[in-house]
PDB file of N, CA and C in Angstrom:
ATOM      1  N   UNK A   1       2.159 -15.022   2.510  1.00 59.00           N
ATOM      2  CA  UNK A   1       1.418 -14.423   3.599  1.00 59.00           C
ATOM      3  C   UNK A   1       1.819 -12.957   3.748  1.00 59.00           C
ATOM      4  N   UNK A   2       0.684 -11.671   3.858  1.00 66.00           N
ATOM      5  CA  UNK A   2       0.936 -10.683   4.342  1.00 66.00           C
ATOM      6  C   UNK A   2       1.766 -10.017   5.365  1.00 66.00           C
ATOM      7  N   UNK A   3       2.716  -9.232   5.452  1.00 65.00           N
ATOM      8  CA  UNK A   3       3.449  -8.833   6.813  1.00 65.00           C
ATOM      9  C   UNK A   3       2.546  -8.477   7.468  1.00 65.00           C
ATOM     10  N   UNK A   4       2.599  -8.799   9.028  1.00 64.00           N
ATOM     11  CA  UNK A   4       1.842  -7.891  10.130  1.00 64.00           C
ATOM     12  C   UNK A   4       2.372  -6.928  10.366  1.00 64.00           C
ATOM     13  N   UNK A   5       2.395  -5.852  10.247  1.00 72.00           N
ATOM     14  CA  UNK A   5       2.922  -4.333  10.911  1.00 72.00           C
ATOM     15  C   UNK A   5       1.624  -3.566  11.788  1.00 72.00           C
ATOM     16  N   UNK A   6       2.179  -3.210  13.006  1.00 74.00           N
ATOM     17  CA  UNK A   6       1.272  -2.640  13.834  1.00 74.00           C
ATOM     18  C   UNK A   6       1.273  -1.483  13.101  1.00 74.00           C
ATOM     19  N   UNK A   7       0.019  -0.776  13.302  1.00 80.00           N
ATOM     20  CA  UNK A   7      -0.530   0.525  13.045  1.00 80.00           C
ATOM     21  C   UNK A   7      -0.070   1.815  14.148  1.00 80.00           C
ATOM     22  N   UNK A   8      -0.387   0.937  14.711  1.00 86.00           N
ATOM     23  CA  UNK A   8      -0.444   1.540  16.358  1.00 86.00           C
ATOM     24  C   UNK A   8       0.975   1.376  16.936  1.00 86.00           C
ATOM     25  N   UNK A   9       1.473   3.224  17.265  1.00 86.00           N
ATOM     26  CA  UNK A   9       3.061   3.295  17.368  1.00 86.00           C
ATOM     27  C   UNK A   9       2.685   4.303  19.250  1.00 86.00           C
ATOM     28  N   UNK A  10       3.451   3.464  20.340  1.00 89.00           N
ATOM     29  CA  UNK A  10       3.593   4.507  21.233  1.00 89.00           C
ATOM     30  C   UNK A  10       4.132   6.082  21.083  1.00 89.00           C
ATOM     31  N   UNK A  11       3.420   6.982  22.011  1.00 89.00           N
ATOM     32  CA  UNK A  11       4.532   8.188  21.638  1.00 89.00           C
ATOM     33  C   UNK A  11       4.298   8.872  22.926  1.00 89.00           C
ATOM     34  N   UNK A  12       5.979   9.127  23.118  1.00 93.00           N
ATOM     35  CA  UNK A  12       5.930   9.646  24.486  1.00 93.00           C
ATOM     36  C   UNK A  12       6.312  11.335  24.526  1.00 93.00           C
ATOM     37  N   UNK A  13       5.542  11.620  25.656  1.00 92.00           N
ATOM     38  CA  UNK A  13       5.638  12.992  25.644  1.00 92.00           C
ATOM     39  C   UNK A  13       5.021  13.711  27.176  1.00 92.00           C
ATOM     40  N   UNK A  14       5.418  14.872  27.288  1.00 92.00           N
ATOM     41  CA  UNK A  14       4.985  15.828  28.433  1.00 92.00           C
ATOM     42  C   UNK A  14       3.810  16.591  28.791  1.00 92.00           C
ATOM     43  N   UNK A  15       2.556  15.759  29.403  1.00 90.00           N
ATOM     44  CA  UNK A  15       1.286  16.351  29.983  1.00 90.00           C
ATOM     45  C   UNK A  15       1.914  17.892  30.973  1.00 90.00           C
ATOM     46  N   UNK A  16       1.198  18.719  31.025  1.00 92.00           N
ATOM     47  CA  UNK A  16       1.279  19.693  32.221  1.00 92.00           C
ATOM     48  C   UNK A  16       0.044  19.643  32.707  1.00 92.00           C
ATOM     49  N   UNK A  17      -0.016  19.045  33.735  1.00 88.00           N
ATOM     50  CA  UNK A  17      -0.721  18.635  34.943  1.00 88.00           C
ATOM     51  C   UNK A  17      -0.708  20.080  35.955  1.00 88.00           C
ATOM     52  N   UNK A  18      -1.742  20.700  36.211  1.00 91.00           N
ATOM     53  CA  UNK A  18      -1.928  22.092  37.227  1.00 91.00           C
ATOM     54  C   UNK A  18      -1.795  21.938  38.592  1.00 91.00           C
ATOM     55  N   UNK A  19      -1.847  20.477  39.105  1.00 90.00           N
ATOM     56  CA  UNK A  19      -1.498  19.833  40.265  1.00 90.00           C
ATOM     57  C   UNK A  19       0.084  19.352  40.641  1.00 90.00           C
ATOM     58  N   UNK A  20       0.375  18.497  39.071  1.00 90.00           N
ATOM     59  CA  UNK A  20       1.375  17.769  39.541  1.00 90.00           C
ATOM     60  C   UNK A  20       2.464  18.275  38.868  1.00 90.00           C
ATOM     61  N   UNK A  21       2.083  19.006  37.535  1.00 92.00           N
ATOM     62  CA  UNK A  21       3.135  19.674  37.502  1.00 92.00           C
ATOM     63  C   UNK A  21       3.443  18.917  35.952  1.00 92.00           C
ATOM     64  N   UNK A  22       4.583  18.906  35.300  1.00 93.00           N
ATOM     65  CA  UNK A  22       5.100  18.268  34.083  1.00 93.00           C
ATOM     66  C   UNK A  22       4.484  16.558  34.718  1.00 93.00           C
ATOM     67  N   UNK A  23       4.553  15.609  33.697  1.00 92.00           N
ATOM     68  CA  UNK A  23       3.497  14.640  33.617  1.00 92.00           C
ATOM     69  C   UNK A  23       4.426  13.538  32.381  1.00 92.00           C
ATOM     70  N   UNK A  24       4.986  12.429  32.518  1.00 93.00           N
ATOM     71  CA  UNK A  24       5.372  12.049  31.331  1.00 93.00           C
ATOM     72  C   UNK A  24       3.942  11.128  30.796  1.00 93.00           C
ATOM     73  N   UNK A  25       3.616  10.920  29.722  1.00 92.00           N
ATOM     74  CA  UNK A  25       2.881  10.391  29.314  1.00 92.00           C
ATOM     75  C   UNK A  25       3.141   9.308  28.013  1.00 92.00           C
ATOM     76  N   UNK A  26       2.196   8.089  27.364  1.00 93.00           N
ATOM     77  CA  UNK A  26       2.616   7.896  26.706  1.00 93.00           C
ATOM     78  C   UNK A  26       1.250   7.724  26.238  1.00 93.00           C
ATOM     79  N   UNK A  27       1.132   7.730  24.691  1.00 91.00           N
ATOM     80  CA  UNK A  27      -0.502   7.902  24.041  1.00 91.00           C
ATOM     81  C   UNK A  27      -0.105   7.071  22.715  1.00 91.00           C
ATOM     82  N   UNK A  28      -1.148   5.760  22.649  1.00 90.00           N
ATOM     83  CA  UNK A  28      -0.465   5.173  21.541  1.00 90.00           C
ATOM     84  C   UNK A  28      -1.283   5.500  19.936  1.00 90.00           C
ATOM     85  N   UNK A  29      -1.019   5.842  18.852  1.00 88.00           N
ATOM     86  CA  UNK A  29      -1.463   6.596  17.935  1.00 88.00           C
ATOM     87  C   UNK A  29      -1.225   5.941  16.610  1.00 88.00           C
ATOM     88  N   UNK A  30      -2.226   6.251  15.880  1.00 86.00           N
ATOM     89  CA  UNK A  30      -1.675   5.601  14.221  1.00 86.00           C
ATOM     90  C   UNK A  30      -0.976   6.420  13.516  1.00 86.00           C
ATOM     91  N   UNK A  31      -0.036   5.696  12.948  1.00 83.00           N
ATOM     92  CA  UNK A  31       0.600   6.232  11.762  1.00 83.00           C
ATOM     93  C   UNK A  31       0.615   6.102  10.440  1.00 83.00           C
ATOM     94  N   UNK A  32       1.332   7.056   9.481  1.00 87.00           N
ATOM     95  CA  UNK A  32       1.069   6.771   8.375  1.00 87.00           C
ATOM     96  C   UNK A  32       2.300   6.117   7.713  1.00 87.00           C
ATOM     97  N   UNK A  33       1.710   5.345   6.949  1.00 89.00           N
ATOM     98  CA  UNK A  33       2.805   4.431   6.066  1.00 89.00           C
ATOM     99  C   UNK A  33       2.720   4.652   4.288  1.00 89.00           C
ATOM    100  N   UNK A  34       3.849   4.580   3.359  1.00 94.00           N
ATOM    101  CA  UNK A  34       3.646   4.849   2.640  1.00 94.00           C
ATOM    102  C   UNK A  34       3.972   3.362   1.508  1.00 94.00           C
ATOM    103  N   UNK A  35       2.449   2.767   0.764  1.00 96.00           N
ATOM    104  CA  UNK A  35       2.742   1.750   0.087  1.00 96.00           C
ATOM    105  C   UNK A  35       3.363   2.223  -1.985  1.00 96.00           C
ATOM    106  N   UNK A  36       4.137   1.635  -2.273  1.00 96.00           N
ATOM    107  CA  UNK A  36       3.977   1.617  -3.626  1.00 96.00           C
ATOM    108  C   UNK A  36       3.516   0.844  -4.422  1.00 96.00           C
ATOM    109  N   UNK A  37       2.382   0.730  -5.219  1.00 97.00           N
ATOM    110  CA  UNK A  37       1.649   0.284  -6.311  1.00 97.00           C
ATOM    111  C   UNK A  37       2.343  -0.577  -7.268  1.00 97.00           C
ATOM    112  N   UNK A  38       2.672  -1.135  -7.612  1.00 96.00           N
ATOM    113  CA  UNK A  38       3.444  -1.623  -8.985  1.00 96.00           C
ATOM    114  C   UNK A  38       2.467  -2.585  -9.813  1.00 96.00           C
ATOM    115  N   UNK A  39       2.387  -2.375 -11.143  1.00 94.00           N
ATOM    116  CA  UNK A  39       1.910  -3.577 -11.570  1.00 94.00           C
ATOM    117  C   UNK A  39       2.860  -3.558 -13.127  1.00 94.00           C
ATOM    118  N   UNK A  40       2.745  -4.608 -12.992  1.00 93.00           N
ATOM    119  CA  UNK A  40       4.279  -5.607 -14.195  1.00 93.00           C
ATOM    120  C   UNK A  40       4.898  -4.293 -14.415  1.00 93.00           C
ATOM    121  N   UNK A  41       5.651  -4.345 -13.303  1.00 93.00           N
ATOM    122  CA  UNK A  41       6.964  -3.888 -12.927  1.00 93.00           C
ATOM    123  C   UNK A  41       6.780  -2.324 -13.088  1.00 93.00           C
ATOM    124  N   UNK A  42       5.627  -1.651 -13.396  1.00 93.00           N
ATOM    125  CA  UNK A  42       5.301  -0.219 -13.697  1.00 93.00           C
ATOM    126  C   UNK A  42       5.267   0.697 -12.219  1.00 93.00           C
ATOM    127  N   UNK A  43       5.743   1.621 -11.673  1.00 94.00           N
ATOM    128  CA  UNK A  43       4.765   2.396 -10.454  1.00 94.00           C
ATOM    129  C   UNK A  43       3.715   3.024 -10.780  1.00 94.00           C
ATOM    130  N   UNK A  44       2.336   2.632 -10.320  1.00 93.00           N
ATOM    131  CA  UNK A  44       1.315   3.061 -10.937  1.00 93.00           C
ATOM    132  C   UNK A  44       0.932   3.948  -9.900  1.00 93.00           C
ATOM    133  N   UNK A  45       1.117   4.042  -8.503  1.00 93.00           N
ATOM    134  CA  UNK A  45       0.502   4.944  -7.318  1.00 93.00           C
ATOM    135  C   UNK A  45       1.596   5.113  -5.878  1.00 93.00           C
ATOM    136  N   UNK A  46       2.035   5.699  -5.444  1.00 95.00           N
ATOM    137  CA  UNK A  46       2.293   6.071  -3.971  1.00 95.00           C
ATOM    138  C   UNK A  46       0.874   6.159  -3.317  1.00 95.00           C
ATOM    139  N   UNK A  47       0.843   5.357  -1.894  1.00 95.00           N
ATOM    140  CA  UNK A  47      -0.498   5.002  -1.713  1.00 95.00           C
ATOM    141  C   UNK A  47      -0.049   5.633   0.311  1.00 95.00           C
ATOM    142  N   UNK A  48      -0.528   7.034   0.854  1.00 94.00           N
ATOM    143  CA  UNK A  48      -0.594   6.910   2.096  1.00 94.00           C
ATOM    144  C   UNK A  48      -1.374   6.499   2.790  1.00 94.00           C
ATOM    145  N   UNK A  49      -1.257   5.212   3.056  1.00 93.00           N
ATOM    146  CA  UNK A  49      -2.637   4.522   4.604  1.00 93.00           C
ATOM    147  C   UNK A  49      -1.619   4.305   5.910  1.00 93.00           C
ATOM    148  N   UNK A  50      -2.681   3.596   6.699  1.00 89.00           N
ATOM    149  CA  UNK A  50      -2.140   2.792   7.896  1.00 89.00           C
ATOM    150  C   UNK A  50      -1.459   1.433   6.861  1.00 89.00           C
ATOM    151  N   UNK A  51      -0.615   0.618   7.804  1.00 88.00           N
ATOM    152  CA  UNK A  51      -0.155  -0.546   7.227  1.00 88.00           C
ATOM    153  C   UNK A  51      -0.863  -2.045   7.498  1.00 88.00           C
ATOM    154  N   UNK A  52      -2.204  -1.822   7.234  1.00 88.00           N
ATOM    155  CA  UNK A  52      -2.855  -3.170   7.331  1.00 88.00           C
ATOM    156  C   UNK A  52      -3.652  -3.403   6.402  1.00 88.00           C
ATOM    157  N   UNK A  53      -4.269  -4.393   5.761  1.00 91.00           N
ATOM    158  CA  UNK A  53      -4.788  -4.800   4.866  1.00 91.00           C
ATOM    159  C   UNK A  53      -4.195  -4.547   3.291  1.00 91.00           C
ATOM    160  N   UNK A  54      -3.104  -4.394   3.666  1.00 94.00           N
ATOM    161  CA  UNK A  54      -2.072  -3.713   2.284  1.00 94.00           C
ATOM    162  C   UNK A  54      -2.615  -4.864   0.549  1.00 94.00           C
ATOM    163  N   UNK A  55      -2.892  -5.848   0.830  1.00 94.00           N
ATOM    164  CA  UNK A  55      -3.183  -7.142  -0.284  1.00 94.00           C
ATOM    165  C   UNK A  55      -4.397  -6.142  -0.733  1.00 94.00           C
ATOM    166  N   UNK A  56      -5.791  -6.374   0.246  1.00 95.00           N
ATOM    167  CA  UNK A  56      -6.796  -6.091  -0.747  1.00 95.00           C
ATOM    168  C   UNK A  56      -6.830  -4.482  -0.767  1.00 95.00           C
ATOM    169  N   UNK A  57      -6.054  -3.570   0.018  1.00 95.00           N
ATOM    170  CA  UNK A  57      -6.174  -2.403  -0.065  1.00 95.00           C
ATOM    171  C   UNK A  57      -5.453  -2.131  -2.064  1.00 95.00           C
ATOM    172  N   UNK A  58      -4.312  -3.135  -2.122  1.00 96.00           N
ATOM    173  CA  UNK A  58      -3.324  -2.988  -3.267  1.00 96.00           C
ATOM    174  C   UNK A  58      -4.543  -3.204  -4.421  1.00 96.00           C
ATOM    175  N   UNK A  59      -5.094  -4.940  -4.590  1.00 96.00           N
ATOM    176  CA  UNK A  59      -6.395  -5.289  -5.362  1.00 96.00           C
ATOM    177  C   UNK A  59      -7.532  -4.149  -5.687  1.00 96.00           C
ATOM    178  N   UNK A  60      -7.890  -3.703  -4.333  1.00 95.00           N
ATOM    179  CA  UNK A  60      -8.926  -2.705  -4.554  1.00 95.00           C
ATOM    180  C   UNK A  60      -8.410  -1.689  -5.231  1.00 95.00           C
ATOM    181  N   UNK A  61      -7.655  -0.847  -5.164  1.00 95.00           N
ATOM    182  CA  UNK A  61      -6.917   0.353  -6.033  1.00 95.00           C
ATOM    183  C   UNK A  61      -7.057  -0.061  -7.485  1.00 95.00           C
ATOM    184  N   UNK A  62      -6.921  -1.309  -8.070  1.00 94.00           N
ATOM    185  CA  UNK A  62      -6.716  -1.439  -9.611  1.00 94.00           C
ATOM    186  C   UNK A  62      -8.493  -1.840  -9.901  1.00 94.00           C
ATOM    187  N   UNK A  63      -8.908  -2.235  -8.776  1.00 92.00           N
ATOM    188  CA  UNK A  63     -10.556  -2.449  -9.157  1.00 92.00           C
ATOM    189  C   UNK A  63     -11.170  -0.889  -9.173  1.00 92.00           C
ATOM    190  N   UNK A  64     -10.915   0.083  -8.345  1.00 92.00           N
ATOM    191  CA  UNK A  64     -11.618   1.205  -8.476  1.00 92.00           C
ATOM    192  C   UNK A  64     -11.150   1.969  -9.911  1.00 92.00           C
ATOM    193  N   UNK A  65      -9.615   1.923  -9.765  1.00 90.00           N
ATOM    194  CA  UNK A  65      -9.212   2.914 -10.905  1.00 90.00           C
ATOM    195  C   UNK A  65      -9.746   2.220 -12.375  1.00 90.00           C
ATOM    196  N   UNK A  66     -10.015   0.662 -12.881  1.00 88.00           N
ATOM    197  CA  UNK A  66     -10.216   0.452 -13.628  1.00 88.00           C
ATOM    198  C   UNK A  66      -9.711  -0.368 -14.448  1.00 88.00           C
ATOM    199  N   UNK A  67      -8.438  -1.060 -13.985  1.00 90.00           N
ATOM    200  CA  UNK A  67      -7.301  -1.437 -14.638  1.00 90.00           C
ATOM    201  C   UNK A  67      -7.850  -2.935 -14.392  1.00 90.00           C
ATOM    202  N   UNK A  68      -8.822  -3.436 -13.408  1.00 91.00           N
ATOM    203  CA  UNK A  68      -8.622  -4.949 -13.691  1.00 91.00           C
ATOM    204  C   UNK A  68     -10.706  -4.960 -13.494  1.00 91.00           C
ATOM    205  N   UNK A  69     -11.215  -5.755 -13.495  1.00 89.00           N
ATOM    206  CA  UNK A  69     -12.743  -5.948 -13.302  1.00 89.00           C
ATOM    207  C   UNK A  69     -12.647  -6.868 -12.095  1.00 89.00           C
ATOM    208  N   UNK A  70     -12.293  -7.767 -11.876  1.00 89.00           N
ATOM    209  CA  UNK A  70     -11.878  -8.958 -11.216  1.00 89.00           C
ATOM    210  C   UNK A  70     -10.924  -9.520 -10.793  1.00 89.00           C
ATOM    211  N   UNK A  71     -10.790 -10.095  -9.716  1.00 91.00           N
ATOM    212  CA  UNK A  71      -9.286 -11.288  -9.027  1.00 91.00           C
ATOM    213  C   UNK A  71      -9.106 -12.177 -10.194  1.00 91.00           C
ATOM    214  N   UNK A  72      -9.958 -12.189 -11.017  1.00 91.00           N
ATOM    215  CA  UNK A  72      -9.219 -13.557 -12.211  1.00 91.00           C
ATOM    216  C   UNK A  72      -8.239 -12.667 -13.451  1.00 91.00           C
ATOM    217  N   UNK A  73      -8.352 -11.617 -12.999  1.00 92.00           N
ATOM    218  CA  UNK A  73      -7.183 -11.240 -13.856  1.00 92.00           C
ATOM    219  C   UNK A  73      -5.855 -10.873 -13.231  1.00 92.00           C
ATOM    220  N   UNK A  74      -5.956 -11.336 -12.152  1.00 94.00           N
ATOM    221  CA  UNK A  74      -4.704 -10.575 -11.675  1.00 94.00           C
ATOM    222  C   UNK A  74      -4.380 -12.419 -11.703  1.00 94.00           C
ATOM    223  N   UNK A  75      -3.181 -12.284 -12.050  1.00 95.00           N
ATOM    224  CA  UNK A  75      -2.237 -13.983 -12.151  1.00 95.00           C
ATOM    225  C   UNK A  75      -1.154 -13.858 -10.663  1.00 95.00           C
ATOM    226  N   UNK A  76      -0.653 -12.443 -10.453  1.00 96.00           N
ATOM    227  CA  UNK A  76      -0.081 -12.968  -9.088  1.00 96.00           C
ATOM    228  C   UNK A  76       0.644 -11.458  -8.640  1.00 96.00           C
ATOM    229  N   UNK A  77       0.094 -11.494  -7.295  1.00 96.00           N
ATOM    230  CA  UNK A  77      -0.073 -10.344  -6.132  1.00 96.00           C
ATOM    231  C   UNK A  77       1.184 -10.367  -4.807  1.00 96.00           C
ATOM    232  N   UNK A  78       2.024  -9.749  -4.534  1.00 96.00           N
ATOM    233  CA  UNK A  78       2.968 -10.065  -3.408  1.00 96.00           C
ATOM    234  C   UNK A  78       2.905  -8.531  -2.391  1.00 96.00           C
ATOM    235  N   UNK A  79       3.289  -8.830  -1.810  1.00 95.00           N
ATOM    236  CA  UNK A  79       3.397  -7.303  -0.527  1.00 95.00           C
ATOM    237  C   UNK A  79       5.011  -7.497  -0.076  1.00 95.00           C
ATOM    238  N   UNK A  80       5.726  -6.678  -0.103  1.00 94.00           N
ATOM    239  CA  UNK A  80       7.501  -7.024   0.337  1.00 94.00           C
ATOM    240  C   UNK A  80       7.357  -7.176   2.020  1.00 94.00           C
ATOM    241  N   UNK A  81       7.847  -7.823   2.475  1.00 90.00           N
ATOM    242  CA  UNK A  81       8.176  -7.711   4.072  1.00 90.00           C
ATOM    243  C   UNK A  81       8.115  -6.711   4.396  1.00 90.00           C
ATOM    244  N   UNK A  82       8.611  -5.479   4.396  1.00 90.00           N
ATOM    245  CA  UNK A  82       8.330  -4.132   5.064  1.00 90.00           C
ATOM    246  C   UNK A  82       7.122  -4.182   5.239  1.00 90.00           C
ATOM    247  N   UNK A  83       5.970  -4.025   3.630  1.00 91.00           N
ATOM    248  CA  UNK A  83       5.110  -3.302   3.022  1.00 91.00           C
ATOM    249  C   UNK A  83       5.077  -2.273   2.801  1.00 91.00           C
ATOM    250  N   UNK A  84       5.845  -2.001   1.869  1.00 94.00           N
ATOM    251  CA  UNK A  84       6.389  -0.759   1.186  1.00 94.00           C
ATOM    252  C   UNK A  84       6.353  -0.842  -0.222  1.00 94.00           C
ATOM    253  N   UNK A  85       5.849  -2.251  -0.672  1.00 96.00           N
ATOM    254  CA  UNK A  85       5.755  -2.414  -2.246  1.00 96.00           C
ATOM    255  C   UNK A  85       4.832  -3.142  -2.244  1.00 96.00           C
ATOM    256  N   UNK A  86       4.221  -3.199  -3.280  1.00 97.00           N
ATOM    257  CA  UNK A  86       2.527  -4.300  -3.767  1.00 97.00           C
ATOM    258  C   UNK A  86       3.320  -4.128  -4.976  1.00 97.00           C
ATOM    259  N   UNK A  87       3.457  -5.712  -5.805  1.00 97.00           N
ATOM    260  CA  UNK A  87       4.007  -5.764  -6.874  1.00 97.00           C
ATOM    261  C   UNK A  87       2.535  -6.943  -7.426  1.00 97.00           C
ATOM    262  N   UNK A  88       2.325  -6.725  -8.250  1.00 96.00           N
ATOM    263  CA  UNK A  88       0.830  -7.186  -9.027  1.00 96.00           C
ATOM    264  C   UNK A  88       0.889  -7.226 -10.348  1.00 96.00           C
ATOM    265  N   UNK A  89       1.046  -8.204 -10.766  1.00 95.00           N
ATOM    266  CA  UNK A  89       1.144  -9.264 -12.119  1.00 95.00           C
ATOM    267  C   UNK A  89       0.012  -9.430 -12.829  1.00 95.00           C
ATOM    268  N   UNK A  90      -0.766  -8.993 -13.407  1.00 94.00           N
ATOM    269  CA  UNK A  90      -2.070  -9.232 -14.299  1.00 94.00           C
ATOM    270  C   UNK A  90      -1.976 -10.572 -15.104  1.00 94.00           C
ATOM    271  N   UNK A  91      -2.874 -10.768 -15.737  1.00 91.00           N
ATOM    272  CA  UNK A  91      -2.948 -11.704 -16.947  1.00 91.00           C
ATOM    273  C   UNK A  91      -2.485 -11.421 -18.083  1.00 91.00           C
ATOM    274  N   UNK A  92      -2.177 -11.966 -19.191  1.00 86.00           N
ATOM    275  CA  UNK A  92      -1.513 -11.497 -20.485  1.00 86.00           C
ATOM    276  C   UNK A  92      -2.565 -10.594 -21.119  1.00 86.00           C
ATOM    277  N   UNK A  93      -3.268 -10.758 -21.331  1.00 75.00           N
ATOM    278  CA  UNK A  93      -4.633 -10.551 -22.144  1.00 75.00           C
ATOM    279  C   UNK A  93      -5.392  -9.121 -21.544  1.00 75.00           C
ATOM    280  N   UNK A  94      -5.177  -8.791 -20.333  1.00 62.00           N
ATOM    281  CA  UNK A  94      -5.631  -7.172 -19.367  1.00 62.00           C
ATOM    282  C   UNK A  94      -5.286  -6.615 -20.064  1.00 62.00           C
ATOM    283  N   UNK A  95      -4.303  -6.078 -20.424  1.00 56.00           N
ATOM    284  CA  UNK A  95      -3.517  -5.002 -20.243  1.00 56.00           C
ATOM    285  C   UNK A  95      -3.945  -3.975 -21.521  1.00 56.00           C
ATOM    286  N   UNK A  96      -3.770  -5.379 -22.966  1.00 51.00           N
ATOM    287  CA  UNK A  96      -4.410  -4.931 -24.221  1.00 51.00           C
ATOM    288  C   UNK A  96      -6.233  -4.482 -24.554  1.00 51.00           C
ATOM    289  N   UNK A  97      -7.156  -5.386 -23.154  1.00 54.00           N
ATOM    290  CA  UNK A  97      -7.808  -4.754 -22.646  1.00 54.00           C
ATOM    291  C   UNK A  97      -8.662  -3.629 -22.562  1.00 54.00           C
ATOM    292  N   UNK A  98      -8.017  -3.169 -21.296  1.00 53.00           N
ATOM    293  CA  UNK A  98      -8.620  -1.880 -20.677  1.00 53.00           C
ATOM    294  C   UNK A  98      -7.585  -1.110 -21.231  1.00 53.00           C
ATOM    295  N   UNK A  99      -8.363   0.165 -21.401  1.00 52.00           N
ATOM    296  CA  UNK A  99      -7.663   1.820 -21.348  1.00 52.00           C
ATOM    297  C   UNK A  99      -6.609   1.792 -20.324  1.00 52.00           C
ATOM    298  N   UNK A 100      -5.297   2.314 -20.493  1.00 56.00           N
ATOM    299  CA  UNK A 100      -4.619   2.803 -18.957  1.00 56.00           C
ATOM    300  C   UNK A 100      -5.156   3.934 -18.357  1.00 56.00           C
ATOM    301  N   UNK A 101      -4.854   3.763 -16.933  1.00 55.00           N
ATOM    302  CA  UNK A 101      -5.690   4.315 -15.710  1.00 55.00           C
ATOM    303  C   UNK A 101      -5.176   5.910 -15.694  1.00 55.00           C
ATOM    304  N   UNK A 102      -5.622   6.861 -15.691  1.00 54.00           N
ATOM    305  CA  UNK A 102      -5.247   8.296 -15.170  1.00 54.00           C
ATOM    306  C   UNK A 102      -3.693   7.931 -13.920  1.00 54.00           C
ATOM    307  N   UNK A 103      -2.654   8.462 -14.604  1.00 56.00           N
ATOM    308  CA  UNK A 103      -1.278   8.287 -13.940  1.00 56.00           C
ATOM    309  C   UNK A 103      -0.063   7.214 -14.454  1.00 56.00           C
ATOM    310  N   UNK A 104      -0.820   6.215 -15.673  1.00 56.00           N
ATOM    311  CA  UNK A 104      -0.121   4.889 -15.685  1.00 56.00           C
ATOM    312  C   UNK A 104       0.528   5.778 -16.939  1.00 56.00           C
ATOM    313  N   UNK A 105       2.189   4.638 -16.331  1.00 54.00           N
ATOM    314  CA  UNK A 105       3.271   5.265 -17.472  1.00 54.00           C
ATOM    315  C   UNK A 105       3.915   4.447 -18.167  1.00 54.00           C
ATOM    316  N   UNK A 106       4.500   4.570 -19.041  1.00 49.00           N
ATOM    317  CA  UNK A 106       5.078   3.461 -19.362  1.00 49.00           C
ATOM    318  C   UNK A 106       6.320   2.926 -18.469  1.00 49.00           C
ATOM    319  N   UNK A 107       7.111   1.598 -18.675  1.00 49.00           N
ATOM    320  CA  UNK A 107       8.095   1.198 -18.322  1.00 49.00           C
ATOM    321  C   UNK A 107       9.258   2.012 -17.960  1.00 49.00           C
ATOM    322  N   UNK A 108       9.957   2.379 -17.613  1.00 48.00           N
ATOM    323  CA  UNK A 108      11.538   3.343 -17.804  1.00 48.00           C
ATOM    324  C   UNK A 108      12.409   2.371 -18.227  1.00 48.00           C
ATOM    325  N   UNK A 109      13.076   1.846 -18.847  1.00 47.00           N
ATOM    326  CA  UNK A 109      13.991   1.027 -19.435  1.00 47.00           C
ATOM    327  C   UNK A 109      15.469   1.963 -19.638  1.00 47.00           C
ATOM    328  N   UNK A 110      16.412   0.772 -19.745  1.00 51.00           N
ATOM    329  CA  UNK A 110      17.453   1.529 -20.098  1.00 51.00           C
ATOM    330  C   UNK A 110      18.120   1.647 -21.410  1.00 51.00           C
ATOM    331  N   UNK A 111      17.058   0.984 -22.159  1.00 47.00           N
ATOM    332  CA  UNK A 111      17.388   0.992 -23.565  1.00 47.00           C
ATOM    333  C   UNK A 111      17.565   2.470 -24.416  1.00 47.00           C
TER     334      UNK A 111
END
């Protein structure tokens, strides 16, 4: 199951009011969150959104850029508790496939 993370962060701060004078206020606002992309074990994108829909926001990214056609190639999709990582597992058979996507790198190994 997806983490829930609110979008929506209070933030407090000082109205100047011409009547009343300083004013504390609080205005609740979206923020930005930053997801990382991974697929078999590669970083393919730093992704800045809000933090909701992180699954098909992650899916959709490899459907636009090109890297998958369909959910039947992806074999298995996770989001970390934060949501700070989308780690996305393709099928054996993708990869040899499609072209890699504008940005995709290889592995870093320590070999």
């Amino acid at each position: 199951m997806e983490p829930v993370i609110e979008p929506i962060r209070p933030l407090n701060g000082i109205c100047t009011d011409p009547e009343r004078g300083a004013v504390p206020v609080t205005v609740d606002v979206p923020y930005e969150h930053t997801l990382e992309l991974y697929v078999d074990n590669r970083l393919l994108h730093s992704i800045v959104c809000t933090p909701t829909y992180l699954s098909a926001l992650a899916i959709g990214r490899l459907c636009t850029d090109g890297v998958i056609a369909n959910i039947k190639q992806v074999k298995h999709w996770s989001i970390s508790e934060d949501g700070s990582r989308a780690d996305v597992t393709l099928e054996p058979d993708i990869c040899s496939q499609s072209p890699p996507p504008v940005g995709w790198a290889p592995a870093v190994t320590d070999e």
